[in-house]
Coordinates of C-alpha atoms in Angstrom, one line a residue:
X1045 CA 163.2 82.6 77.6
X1046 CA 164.7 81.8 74.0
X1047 CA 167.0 84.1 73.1
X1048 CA 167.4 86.3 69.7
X1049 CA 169.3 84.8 67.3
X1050 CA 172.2 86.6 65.3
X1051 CA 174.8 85.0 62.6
X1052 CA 177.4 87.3 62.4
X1053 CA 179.1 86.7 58.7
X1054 CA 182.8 87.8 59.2
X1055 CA 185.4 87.3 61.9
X1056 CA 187.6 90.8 61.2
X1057 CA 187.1 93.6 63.2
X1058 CA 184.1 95.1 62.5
X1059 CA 182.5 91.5 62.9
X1060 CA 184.4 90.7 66.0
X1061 CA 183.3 94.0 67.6
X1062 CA 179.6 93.3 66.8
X1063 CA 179.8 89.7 68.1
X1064 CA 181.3 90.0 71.3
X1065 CA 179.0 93.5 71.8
X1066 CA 176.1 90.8 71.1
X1067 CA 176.9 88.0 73.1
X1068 CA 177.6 90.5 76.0
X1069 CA 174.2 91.5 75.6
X1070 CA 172.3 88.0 76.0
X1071 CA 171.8 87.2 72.6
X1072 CA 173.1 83.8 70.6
X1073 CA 175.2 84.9 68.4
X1074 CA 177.3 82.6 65.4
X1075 CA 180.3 84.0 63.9
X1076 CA 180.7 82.5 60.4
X1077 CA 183.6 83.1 58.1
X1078 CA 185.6 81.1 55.0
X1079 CA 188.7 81.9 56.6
X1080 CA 190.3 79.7 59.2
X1081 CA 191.0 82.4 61.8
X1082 CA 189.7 85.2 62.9
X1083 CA 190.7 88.9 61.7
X1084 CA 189.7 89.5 57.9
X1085 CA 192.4 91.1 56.8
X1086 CA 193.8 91.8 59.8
X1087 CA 195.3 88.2 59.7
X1088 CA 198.8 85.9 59.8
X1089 CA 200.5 84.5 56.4
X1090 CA 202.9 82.2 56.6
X1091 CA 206.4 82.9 55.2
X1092 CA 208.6 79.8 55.7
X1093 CA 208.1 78.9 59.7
X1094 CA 207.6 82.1 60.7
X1095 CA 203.7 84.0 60.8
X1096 CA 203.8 87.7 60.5
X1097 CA 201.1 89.9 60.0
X1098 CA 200.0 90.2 56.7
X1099 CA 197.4 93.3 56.9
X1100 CA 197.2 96.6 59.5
X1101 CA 200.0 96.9 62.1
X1102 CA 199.3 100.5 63.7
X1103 CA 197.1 100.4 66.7
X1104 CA 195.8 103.6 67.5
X1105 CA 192.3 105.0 69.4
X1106 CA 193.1 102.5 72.3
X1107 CA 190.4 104.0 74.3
X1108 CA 187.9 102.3 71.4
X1109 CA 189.1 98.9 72.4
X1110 CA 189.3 100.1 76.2
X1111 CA 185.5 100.8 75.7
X1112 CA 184.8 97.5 74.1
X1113 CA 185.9 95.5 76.6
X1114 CA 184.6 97.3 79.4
X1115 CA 181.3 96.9 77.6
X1116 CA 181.7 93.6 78.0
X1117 CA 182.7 93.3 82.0
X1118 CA 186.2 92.8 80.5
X1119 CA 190.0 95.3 80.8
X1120 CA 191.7 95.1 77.4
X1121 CA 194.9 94.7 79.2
X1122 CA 194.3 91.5 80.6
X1123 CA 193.9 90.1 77.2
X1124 CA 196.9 91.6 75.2
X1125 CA 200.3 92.7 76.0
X1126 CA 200.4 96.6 75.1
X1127 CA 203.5 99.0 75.0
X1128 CA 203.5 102.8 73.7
X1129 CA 206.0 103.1 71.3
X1130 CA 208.2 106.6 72.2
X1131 CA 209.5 106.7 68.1
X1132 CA 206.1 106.9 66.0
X1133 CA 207.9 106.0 62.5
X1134 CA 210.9 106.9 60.6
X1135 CA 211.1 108.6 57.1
X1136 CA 213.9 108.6 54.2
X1137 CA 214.2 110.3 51.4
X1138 CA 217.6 109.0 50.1
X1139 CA 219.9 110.0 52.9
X1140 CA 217.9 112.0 54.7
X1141 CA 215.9 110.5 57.4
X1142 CA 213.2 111.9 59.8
X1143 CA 211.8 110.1 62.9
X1144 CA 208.2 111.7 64.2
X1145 CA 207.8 110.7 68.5
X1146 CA 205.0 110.3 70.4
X1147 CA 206.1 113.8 72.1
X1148 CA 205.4 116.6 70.2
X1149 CA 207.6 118.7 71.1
X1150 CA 210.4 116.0 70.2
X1151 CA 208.5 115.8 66.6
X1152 CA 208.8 120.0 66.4
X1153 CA 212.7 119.8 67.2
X1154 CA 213.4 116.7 65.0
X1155 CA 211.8 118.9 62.0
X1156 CA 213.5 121.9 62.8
X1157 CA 216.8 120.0 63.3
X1158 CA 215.8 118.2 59.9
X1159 CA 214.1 121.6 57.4
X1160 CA 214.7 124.8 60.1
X1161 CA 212.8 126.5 62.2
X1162 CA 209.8 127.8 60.2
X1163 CA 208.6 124.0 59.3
X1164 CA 208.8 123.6 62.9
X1165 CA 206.5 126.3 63.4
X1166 CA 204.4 124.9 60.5
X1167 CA 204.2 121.7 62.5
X1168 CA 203.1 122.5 65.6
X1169 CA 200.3 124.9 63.4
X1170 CA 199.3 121.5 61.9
X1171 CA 199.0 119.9 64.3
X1172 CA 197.3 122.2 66.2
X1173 CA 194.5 121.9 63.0
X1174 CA 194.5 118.3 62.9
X1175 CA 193.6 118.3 66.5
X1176 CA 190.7 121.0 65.9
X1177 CA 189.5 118.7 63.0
X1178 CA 189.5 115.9 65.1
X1179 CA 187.6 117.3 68.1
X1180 CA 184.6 118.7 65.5
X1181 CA 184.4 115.1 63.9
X1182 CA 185.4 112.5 67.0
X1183 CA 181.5 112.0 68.0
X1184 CA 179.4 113.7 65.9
X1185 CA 180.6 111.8 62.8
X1186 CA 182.8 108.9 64.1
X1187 CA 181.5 107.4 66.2
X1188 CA 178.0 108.1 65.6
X1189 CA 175.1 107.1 62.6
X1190 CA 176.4 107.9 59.7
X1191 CA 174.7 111.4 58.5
X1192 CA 173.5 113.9 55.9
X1193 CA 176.5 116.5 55.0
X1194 CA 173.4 118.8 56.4
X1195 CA 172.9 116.5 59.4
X1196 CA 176.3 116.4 60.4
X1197 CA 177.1 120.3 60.0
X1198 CA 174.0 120.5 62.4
X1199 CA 175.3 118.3 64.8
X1200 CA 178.4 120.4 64.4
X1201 CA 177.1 123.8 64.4
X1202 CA 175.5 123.0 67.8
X1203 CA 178.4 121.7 69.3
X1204 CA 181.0 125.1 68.5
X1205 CA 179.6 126.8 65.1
X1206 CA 183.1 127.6 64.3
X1207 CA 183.7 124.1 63.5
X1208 CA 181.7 125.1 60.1
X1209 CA 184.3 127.0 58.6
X1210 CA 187.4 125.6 60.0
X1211 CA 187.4 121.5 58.6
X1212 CA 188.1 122.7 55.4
X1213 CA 186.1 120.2 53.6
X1214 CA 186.4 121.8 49.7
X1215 CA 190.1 121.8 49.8
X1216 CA 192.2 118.7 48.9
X1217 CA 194.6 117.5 51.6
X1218 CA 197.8 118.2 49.8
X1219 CA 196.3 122.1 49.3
X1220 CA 196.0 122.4 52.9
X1221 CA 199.7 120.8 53.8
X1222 CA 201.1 123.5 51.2
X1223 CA 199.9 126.3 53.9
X1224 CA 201.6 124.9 56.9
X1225 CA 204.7 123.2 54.9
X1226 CA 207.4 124.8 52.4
X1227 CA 209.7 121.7 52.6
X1228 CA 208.2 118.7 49.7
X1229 CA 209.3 116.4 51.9
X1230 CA 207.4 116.9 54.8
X1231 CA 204.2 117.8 52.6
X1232 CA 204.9 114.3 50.9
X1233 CA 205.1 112.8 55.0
X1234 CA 201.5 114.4 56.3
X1235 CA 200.1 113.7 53.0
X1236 CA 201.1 110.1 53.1
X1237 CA 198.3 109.6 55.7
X1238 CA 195.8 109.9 52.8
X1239 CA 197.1 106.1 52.3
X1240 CA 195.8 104.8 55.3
X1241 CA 192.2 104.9 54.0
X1242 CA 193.6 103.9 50.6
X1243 CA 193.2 107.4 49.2
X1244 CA 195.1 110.1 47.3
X1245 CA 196.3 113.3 49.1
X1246 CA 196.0 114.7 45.8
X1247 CA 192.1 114.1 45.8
X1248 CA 190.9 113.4 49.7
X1249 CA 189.9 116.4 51.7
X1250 CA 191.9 118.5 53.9
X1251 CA 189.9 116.9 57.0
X1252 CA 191.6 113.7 56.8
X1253 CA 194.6 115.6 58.3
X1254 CA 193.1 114.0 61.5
X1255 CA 194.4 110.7 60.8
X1256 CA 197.8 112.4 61.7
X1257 CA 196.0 113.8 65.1
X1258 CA 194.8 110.3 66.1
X1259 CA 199.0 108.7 65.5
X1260 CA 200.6 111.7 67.3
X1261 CA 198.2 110.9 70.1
X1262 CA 199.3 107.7 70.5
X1263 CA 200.8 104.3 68.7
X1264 CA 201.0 101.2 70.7
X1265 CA 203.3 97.6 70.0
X1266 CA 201.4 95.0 71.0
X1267 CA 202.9 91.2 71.5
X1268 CA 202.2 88.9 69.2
X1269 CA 201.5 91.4 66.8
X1270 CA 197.9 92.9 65.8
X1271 CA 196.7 89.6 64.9
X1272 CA 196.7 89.4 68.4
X1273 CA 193.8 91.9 68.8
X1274 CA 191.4 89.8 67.0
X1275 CA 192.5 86.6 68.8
X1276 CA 191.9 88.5 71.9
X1277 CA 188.5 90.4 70.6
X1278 CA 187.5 86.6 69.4
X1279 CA 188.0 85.1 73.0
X1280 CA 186.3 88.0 74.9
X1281 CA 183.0 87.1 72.3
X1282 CA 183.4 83.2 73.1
X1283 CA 183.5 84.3 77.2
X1284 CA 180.1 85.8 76.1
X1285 CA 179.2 82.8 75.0
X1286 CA 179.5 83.2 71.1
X1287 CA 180.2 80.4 68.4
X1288 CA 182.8 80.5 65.7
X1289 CA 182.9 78.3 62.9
X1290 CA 185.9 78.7 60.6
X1291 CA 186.1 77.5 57.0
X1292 CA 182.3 77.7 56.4
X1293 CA 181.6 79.9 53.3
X1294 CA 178.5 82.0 53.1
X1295 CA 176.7 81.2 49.8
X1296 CA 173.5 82.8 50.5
X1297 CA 171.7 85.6 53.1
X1298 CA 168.4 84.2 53.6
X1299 CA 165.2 86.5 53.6
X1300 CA 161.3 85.6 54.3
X1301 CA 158.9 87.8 54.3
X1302 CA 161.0 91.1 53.6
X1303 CA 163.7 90.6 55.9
X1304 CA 166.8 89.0 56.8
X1305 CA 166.5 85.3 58.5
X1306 CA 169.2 83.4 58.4
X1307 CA 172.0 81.8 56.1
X1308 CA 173.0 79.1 53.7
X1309 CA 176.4 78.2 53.5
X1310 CA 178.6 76.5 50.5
X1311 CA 177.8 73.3 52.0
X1312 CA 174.0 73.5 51.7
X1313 CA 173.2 74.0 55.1
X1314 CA 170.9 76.1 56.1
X1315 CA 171.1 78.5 59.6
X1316 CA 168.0 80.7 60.6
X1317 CA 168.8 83.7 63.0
X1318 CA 166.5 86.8 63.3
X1319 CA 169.3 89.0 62.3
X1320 CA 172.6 89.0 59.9
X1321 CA 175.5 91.5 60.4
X1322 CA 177.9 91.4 57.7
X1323 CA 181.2 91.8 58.2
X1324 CA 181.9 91.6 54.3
X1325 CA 182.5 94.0 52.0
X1326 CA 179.5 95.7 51.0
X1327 CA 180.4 95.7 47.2
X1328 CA 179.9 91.9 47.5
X1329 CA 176.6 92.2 49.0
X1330 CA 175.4 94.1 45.8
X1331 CA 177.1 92.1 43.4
X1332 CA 175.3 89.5 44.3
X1333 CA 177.5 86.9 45.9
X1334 CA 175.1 86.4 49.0
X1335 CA 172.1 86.1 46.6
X1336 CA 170.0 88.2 44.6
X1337 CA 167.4 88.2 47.4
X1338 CA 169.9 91.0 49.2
X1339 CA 171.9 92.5 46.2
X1340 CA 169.6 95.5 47.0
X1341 CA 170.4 95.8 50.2
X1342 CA 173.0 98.4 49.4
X1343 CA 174.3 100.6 46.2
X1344 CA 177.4 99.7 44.2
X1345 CA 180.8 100.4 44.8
X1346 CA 182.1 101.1 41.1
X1347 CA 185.8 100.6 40.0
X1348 CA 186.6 104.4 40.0
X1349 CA 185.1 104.4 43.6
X1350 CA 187.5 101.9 45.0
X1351 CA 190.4 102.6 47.2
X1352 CA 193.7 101.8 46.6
X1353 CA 195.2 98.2 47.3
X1354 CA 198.6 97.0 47.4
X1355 CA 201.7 94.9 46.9
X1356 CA 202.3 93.2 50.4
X1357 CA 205.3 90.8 50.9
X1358 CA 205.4 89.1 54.1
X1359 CA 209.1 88.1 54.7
X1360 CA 211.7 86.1 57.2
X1361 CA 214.5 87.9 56.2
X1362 CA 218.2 89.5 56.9
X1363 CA 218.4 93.5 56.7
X1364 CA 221.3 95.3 56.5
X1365 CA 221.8 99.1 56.1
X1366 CA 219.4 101.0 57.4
X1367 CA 218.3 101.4 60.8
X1368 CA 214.9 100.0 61.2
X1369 CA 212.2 100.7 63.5
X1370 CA 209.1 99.0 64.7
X1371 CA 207.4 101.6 61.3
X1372 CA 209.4 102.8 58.2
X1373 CA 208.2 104.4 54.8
X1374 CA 211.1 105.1 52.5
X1375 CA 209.4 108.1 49.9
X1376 CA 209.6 108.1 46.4
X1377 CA 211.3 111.5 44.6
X1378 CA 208.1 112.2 42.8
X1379 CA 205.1 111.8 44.7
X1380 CA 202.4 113.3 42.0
X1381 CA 204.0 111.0 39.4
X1382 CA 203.8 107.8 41.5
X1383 CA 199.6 108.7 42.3
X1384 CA 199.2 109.4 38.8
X1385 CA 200.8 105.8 37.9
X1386 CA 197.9 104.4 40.5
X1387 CA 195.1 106.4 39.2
X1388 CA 196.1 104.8 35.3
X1389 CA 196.2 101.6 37.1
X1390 CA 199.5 101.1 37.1
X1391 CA 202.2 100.0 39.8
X1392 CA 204.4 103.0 40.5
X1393 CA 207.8 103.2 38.5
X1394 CA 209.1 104.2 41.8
X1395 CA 207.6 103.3 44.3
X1396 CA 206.7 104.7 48.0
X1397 CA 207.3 101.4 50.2
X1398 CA 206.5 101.1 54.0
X1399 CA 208.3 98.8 56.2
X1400 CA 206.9 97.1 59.3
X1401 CA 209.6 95.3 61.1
X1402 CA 207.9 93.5 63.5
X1403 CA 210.4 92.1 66.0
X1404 CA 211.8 95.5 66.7
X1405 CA 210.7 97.8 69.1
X1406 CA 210.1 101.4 69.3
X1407 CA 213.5 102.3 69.7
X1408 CA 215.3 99.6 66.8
X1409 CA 216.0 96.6 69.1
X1410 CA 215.6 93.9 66.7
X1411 CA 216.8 90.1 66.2
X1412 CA 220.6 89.6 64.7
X1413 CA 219.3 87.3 62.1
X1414 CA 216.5 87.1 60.0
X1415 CA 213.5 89.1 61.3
X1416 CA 209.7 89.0 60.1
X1417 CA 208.9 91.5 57.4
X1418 CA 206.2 93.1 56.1
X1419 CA 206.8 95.6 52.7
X1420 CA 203.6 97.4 51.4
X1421 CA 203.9 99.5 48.0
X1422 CA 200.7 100.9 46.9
X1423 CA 198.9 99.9 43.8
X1424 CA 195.9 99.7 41.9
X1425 CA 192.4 97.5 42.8
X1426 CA 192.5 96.0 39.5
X1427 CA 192.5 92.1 40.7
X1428 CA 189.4 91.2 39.4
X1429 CA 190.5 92.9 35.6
X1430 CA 193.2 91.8 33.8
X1431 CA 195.2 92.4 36.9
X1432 CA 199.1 92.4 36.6
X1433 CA 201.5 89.9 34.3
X1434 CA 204.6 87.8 35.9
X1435 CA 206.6 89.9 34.4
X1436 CA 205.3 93.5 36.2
X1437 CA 205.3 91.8 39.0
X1438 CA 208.5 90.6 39.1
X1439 CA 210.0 94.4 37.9
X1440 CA 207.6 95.6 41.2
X1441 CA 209.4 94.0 43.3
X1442 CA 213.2 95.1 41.7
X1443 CA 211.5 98.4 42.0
X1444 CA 210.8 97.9 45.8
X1445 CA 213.9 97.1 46.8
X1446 CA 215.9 99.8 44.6
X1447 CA 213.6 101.9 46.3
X1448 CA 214.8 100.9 49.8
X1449 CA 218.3 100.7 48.6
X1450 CA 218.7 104.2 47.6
X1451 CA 217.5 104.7 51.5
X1452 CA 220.9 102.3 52.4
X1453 CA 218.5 99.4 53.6
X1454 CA 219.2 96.2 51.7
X1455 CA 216.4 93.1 52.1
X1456 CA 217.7 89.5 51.3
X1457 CA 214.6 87.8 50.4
X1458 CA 214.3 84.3 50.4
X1459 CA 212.1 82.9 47.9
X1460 CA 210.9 79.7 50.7
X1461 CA 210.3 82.3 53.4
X1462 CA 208.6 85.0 51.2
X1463 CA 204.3 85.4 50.4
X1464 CA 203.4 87.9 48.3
X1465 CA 200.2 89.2 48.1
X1466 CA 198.9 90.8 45.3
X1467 CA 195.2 92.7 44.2
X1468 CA 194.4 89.4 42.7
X1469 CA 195.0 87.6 46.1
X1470 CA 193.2 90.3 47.8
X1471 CA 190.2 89.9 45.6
X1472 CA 190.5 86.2 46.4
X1473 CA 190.1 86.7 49.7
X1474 CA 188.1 89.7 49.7
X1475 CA 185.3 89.4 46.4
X1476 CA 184.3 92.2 45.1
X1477 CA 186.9 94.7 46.4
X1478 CA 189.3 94.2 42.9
X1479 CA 191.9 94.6 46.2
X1480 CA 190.8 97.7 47.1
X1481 CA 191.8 97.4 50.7
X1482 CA 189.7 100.2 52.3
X1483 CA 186.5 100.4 50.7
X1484 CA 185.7 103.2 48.6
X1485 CA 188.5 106.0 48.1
X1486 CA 188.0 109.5 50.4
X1487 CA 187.9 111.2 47.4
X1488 CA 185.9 114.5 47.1
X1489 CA 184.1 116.5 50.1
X1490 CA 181.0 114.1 49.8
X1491 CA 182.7 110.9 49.7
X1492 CA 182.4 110.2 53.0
X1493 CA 179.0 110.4 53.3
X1494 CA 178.7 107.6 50.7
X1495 CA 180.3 105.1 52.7
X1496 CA 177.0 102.3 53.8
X1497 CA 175.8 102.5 57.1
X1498 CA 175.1 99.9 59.4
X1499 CA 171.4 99.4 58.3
X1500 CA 170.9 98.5 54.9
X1501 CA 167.9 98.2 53.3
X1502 CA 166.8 95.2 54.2
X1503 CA 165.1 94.9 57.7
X1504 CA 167.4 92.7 60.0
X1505 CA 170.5 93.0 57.9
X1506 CA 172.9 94.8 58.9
X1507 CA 176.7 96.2 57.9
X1508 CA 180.3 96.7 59.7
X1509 CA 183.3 96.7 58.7
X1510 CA 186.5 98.8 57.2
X1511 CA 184.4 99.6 54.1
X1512 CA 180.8 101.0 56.3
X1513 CA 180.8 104.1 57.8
X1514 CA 182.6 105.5 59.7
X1515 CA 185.9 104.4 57.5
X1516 CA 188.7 102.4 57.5
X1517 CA 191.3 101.7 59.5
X1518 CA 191.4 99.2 62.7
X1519 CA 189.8 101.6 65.5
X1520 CA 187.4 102.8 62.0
X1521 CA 186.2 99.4 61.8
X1522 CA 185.6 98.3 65.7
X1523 CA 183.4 101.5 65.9
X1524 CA 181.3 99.9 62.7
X1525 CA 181.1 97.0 64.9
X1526 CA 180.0 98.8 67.9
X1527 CA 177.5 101.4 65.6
X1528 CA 175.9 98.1 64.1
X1529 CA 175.2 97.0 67.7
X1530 CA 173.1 100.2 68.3
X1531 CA 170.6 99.6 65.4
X1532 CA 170.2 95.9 65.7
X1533 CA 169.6 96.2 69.3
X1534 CA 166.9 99.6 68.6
X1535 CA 165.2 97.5 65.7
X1536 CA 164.7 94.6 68.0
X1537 CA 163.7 95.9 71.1
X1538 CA 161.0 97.9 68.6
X1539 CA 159.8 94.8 66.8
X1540 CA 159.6 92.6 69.7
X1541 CA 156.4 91.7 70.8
X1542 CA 157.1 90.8 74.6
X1543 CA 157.7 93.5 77.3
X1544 CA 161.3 93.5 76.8
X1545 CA 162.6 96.7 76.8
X1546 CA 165.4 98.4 74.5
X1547 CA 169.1 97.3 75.8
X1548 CA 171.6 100.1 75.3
X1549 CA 174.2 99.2 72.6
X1550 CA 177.7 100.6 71.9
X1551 CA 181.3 100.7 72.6
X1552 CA 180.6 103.1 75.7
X1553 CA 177.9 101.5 77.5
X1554 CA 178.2 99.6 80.7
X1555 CA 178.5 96.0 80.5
X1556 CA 175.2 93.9 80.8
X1557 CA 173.8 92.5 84.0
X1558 CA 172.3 89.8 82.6
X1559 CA 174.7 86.6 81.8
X1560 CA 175.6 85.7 78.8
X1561 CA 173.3 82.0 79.0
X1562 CA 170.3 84.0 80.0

């Protein structure tokens, strides 16, 4: 029996996910993408002769990628190298530094040994929250459709109705923080986990507080670095049987009679499939740059929507000073100023900077010499505006590294073994995002909501990805995959006119019986 066809347009996560969920199933499924190696932006840049990974480096939610392989008759473990990291991250404000464990009770005693007693009361009340928040949103929201606010408070409401007072959706994250902290500092910490879905603390709401639920729950190093995941995620697809082909830009999404059928790429070829997940940016889809024939598919992103983006340097170089960790963020003195800089689309004056030192492990056991870098300042999507001169980019980087100075750590970087990527190189690689690196911004109690789900609406197209529902963020991202699955799978086995019956989708379903040549 032929099998469906799917072209899968995008090898990060999301696309990844769906592909090898797909090929799993029995279906023939092509993996396009311009790039020339999986990941999106979870990829490698070069900086001299080393490769060091230029996008997300905290895995989290391991029992998302646990449930994607076992979908697929695979163990995660025999495919990367994972170690739990007992030190989550360490935090400087000047002098003063504060390391958070995967122990919570370690975290509580750190703070009080660092701001007294009562902020360690405050923590373990916040965390306590953040956990609640988490358990009302884990399945009825994250890793299901995306919903109505009404839907979803229904869903909710059923599971434990005092989940619809307690997620605090109406208050800003950096409100919320205020009741459990006193010390700036460690309000400026918790609400730095705004950032990771390239939002402010100062405008997100107080239910992204999970965020710091899912890290205390668990950070893993993995070997080779997270570009690893999507090598490994790629290779369980191909063991489905999948195709990849690399450097092969999409210039068009194909559709006859009303729905999705296919591709044309830059080249002029032409690839029919009876379905298209795309693992792009959903701004791009409705600006047009996979034709006009799906720039309806889904509604615009617009500029004030976007997420933040950011100032990445990817290094090979010497540190002294500081005592580095696997994860670093060195604070600013002024954290309202410095979001208030991003929201006039500017780069900070002083600057926030994380550091991910990727040879070292949990504890600080690191190379003697030069060691791969990467340094992430926040800044605005403005890359495809008049984006930033030489000369602001040059006093960024002076910035950054006064920055990390005042924290003692001094960075000797060499021009040869240096990248830096800007919100104009973002936008380069990602069209239509201005750099935005997450999507649209969690801004607002309904913004959420907005993000696109995995069916659009045009029949047979579908979306994942870090920018679709249910958010960004790695694990965010492989759940889009795995939601995008569902539908596809639903809307074929409905529209199919032999006795075939519906084939469960999904991260959490058993693997199929069928082979993958079937």
């Amino acid at each position: 029996m032929q099998r469906e066809k799917v072209i899968v347009i995008g090898a990060g996560v999301g696309g990844l996910t769906s592909a090898a969920l797909l090929a799993a199933r029995g279906l023939d499924v092509t993996v396009i993408d311009a790039a020339s190696a999986p990941g999106g932006k979870m990829r490698q840049v070069a900086a001299g002769a080393a490769r060091i990974d230029g996008g997300p480096t905290v895995f989290t939610m391991r029992d998302v990628f646990d449930g994607i392989f076992d979908a697929c008759g695979a163990a995660l473990d025999d495919y990367v190298t994972l170690r739990p990291t007992h030190r989550l991250a360490r935090h400087a404000w000047g002098a003063d530094r504060l390391d958070l464990f995967a122990d919570r009770d370690e975290s509580a005693d750190a703070i009080g040994a660092f701001a007294g007693a009562g902020e360690a009361r405050g923590y373990r009340a916040f965390c306590a929250e953040a956990q609640q928040v988490f358990s009302g949103l884990d399945k009825p929201f994250m890793r299901s459709q995306r919903r109505t606010p009404m839907g979803l408070a229904w869903q909710m409401g059923l599971a434990n109705p005092r989940d619809l007072v307690t997620k605090r959706p109406f208050e800003t994250l950096w409100k919320a923080l205020g009741e459990h902290f006193r010390d700036p500092r460690l309000r400026q910490l918790f609400g730095r986990y705004a950032t990771y879905c390239g939002s402010s603390p100062f405008k997100c709401p107080a239910t992204l507080m999970l965020i710091a639920h899912v890290e205390a729950s668990g950070v893993w190093l993995l070997d080779g670095g997270m570009h690893a995941l999507a090598r490994a995620i790629e290779a369980l697809a191909v063991k489905g049987g999948a195709r990849f082909r690399y450097g092969a830009p999409v210039s068009e999404i194909l559709v006859e009679h009303g729905r999705a059928a296919g591709v044309v790429l830059a080249s002029g070829e032409r690839l029919t499939a009876g379905a298209v997940v795309c693992n792009a940016d959903p701004a791009a889809l409705a600006d047009g740059r996979f034709g006009a024939g799906v720039a309806t598919a889904v509604a615009r992103t617009e500029r004030a929507q976007r997420s933040l983006g950011a100032m990445v340097w990817t290094a090979h170089a010497r540190t002294t000073g500081f005592p580095l960790l696997h994860h670093n963020v060195i604070f600013s003195d002024d954290y309202p100023a410095e979001f208030d800089q991003l929201a006039g689309d500017r780069l900070p004056e002083t600057p926030t900077v994380y550091v991910c030192a990727q040879d070292r492990d949990g504890a600080g056991n690191g190379p003697d010499g030069p060691e791969r870098l990467q340094i992430l300042v926040n800044a605005p999507p403005i890359g495809d505006g008049p984006g930033f001169t030489q000369a602001e980019i040059d006093q960024c980087q002076v910035r950054m590294l006064e920055s990390l100075q005042r924290a003692g750590l001094s960075v000797d970087l060499p021009p040869a073994a240096t990248t830096l990527t800007t919100p104009m190189g973002f936008e380069a690689l990602f069209p239509s995002t201005g750099g935005a690196l997450y999507g649209r911004a969690s801004h607002g109690w309904a913004a959420s909501f907005r993000r696109p789900g995995a069916r659009t609406r045009i029949p047979g197209l579908y979306c994942a990805g870090g920018s679709t529902h249910p958010g960004a963020g790695v694990p965010m991202a492989a759940l889009s995959g795995g939601l995008a699955v569902d539908i596809l799978l639903k809307d074929l086995a409905s529209t199919s006119r032999s006795t075939r019956t519906a084939m469960p989708g999904g991260i959490s379903t058993p693997a199929a019986k069928t082979a993958a040549s079937a």
